[in-house]
GROMACS .gro file of C-alpha atoms in nm:
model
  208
    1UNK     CA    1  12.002  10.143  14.951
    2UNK     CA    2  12.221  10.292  14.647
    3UNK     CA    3  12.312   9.963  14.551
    4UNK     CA    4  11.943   9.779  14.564
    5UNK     CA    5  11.843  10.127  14.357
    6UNK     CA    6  12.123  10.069  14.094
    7UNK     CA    7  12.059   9.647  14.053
    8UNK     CA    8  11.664   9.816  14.015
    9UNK     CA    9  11.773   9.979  13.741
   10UNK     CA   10  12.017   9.770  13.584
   11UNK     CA   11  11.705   9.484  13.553
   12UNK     CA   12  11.514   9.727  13.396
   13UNK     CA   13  11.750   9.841  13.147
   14UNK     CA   14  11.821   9.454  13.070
   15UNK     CA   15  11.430   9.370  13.031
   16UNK     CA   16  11.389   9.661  12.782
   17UNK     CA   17  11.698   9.549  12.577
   18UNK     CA   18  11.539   9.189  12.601
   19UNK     CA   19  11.246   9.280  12.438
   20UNK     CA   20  11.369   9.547  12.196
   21UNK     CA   21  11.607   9.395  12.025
   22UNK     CA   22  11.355   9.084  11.846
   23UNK     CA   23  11.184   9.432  11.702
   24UNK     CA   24  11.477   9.552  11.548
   25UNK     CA   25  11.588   9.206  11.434
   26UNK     CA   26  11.202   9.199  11.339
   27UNK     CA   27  11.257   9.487  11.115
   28UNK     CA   28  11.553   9.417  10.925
   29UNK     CA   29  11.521   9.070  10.875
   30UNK     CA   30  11.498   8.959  10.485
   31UNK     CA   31  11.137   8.864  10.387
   32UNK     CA   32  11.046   8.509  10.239
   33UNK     CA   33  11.043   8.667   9.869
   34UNK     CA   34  11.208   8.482   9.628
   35UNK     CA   35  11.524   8.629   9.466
   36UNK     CA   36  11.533   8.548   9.082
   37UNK     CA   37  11.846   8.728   9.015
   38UNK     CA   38  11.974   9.069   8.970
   39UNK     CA   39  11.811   9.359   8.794
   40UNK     CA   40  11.993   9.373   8.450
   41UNK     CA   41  12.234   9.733   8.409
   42UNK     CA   42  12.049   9.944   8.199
   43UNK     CA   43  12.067  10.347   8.122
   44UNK     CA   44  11.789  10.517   7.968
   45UNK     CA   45  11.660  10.888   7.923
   46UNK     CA   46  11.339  11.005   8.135
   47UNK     CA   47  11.054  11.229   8.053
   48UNK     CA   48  11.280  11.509   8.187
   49UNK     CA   49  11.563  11.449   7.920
   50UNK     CA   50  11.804  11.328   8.245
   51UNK     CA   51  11.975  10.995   8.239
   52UNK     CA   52  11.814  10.756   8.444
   53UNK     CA   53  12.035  10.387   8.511
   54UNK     CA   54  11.933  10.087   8.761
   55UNK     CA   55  12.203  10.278   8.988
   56UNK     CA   56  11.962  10.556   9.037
   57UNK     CA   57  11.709  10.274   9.199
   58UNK     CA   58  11.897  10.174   9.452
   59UNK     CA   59  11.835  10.163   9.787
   60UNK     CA   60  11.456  10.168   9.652
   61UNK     CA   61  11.184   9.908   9.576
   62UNK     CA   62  11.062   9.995   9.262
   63UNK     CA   63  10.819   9.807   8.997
   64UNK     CA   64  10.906   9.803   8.623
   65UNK     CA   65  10.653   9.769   8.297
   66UNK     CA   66  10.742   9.818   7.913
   67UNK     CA   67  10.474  10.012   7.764
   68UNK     CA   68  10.386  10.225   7.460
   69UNK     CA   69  10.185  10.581   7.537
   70UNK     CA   70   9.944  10.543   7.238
   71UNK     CA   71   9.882  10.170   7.290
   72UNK     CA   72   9.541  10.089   7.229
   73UNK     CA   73   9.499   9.807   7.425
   74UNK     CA   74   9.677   9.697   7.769
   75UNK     CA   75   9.892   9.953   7.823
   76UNK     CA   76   9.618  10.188   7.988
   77UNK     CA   77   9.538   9.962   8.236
   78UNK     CA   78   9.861   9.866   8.316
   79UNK     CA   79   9.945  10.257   8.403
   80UNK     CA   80   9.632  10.314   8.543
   81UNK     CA   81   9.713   9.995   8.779
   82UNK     CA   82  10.068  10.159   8.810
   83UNK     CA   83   9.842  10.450   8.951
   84UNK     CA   84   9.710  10.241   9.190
   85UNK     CA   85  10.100  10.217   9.294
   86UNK     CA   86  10.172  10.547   9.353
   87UNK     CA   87   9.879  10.634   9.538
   88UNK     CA   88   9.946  10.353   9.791
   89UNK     CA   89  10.296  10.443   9.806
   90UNK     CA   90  10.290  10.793   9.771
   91UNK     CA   91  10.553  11.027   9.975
   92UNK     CA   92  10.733  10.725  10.017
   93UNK     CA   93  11.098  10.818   9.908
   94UNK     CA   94  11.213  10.436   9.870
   95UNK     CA   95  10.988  10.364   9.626
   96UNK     CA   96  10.995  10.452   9.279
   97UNK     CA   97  10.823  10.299   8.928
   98UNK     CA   98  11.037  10.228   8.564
   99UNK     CA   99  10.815  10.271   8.293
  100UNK     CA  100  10.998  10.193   8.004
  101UNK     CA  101  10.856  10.267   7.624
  102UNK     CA  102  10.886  10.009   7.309
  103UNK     CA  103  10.813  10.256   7.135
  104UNK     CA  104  11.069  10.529   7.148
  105UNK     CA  105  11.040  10.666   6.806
  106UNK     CA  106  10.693  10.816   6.895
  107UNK     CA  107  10.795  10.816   7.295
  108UNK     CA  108  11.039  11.136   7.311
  109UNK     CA  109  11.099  11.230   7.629
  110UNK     CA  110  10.815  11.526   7.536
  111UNK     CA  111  10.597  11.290   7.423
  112UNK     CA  112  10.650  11.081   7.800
  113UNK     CA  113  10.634  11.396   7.956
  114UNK     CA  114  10.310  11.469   7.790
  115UNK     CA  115  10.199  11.133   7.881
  116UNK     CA  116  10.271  11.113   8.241
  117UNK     CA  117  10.107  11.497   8.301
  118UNK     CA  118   9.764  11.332   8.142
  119UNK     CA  119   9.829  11.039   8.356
  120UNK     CA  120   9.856  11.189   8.632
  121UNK     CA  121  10.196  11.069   8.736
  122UNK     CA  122  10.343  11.295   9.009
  123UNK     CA  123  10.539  11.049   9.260
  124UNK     CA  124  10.947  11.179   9.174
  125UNK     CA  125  11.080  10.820   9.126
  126UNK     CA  126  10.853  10.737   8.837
  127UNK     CA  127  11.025  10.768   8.524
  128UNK     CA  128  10.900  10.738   8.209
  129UNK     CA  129  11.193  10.652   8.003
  130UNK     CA  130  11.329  10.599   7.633
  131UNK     CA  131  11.607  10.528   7.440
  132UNK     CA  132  11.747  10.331   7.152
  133UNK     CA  133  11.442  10.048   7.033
  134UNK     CA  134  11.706   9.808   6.977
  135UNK     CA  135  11.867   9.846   7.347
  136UNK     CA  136  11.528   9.823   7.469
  137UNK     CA  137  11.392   9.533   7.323
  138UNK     CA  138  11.699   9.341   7.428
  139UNK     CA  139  11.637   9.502   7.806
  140UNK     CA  140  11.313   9.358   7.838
  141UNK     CA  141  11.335   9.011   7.602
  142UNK     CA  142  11.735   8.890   7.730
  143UNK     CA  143  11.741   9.149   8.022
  144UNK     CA  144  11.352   9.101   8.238
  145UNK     CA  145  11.299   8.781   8.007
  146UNK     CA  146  10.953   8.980   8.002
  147UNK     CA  147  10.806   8.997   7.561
  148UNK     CA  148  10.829   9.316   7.353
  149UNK     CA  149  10.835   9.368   7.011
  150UNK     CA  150  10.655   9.493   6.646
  151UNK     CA  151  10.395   9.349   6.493
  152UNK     CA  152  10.243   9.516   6.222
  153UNK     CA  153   9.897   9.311   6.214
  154UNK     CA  154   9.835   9.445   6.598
  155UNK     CA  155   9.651   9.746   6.690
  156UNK     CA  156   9.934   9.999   6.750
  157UNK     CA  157  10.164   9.801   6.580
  158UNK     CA  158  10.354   9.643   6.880
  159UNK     CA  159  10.284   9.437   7.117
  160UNK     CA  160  10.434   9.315   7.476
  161UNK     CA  161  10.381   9.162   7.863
  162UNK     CA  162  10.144   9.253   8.077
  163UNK     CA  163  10.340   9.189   8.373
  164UNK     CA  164  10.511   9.373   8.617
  165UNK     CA  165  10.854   9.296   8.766
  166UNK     CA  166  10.943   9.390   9.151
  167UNK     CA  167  11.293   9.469   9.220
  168UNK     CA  168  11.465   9.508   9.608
  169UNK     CA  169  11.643   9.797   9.727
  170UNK     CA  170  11.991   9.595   9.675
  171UNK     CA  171  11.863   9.542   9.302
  172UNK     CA  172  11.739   9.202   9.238
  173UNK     CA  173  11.456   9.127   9.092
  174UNK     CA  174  11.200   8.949   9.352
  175UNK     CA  175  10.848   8.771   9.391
  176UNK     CA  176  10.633   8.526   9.585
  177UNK     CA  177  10.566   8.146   9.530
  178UNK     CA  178  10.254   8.038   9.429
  179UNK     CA  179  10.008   7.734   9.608
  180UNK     CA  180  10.289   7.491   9.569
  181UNK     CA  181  10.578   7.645   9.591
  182UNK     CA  182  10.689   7.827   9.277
  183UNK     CA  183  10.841   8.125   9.203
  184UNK     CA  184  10.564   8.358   8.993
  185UNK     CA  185  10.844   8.543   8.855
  186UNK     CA  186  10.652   8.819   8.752
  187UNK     CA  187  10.318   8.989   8.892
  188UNK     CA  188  10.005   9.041   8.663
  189UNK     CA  189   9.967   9.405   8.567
  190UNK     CA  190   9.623   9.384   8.416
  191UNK     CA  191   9.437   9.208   8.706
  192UNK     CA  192   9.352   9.334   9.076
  193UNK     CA  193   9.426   9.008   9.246
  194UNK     CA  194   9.829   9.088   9.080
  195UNK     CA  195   9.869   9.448   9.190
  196UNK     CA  196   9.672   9.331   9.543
  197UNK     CA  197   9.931   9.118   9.568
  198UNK     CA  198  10.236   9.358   9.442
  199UNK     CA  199  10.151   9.611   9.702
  200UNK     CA  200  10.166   9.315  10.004
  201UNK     CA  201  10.531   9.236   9.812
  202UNK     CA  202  10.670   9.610   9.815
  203UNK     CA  203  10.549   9.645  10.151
  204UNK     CA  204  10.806   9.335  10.253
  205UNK     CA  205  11.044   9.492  10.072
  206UNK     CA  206  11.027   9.843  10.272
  207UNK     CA  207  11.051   9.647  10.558
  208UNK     CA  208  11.383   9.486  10.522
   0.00000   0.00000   0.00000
């Protein structure tokens, strides 16, 4: 009778492990996200005056935008978007946002601090950050491959992307394919149908 108990058991054990362990495979398996290629190194000051680098992102998903505080143009709906971000996201400690100024001459890190309080920005892994204009233009034109610079005959006197790039925990820059089968590369920050599909993409992400 012991022994009929214990082979009782011992199936039931084996069925549980059986169907557990596709769940946990499940779970940590990489999503179908293309990788473009790492996150380029870069070290920048936040609206706190600390030192922020890509090291500080790891082991999070995190989205990154090059903006200006008193743009007069896209920039407010790109952070308001980024908004959109942190509310679905919010409390999650693996997630975090770069936003990262063109225009650091104006952009101190009072003036980003400023900025982010009006915004509204209270998640602790967005950064507003700044730094040398020079280091930052070649971060976003040689580093994201993503358009920023001056241009005096634009209102606010630069100009830039509107898109966002997603980056994995490990930090490489990711993204989805399109209809047939090519890499977007970067997600539309002006548009709902982009962030709609940013938030499906960092969800992935979280996942794996």
């Amino acid at each position: 009778m012991k022994n009929k108990s214990y082979i009782g058991i011992s199936f039931i054990v084996l069925l549980f492990g059986i169907w557990a362990v596709p769940k946990i495979v499940a779970k940590f398996q990489k999503s179908d996200l293309y990788l473009v290629g790492p996150v380029p190194a870069f070290e920048l000051t936040d609206q706190n005056n600390k030192k922020i680098s890509d090291k500080d992102y790891l082991g999070k998903v995190y989205v990154v935008e090059f903006f200006f505080s008193s743009c007069p143009t896209i920039c407010p709906r790109m952070n308001q978007n980024m908004l959109q971000l942190q509310k679905e996201f919010y409390g999650k400690p693996d997630f975090g946002i770069a936003s990262i100024t063109i225009d650091p001459t104006t952009d101190t890190p009072e003036q980003l601090k400023a900025h982010a309080e009006q915004l509204g920005a209270k998640h602790y892994n967005w950064h507003f950050l700044t730094g040398d204009k020079a280091y930052i233009f070649k971060l976003a034109q040689t580093g994201f491959n993503l358009y920023a610079g001056e241009n005096k005959n634009v209102a606010g006197g630069f100009e830039h992307s509107g898109m966002f790039a997603l980056v994995d925990k490990e930090g490489n820059i990711r993204c989805r394919r399109d209809e047939f089968g090519n890499p977007i590369l970067y997600y539309d920050g002006l548009e709902q149908p982009g962030i709609d599909m940013l938030k499906e993409d960092i969800k992935k992400l979280l996942e794996e």
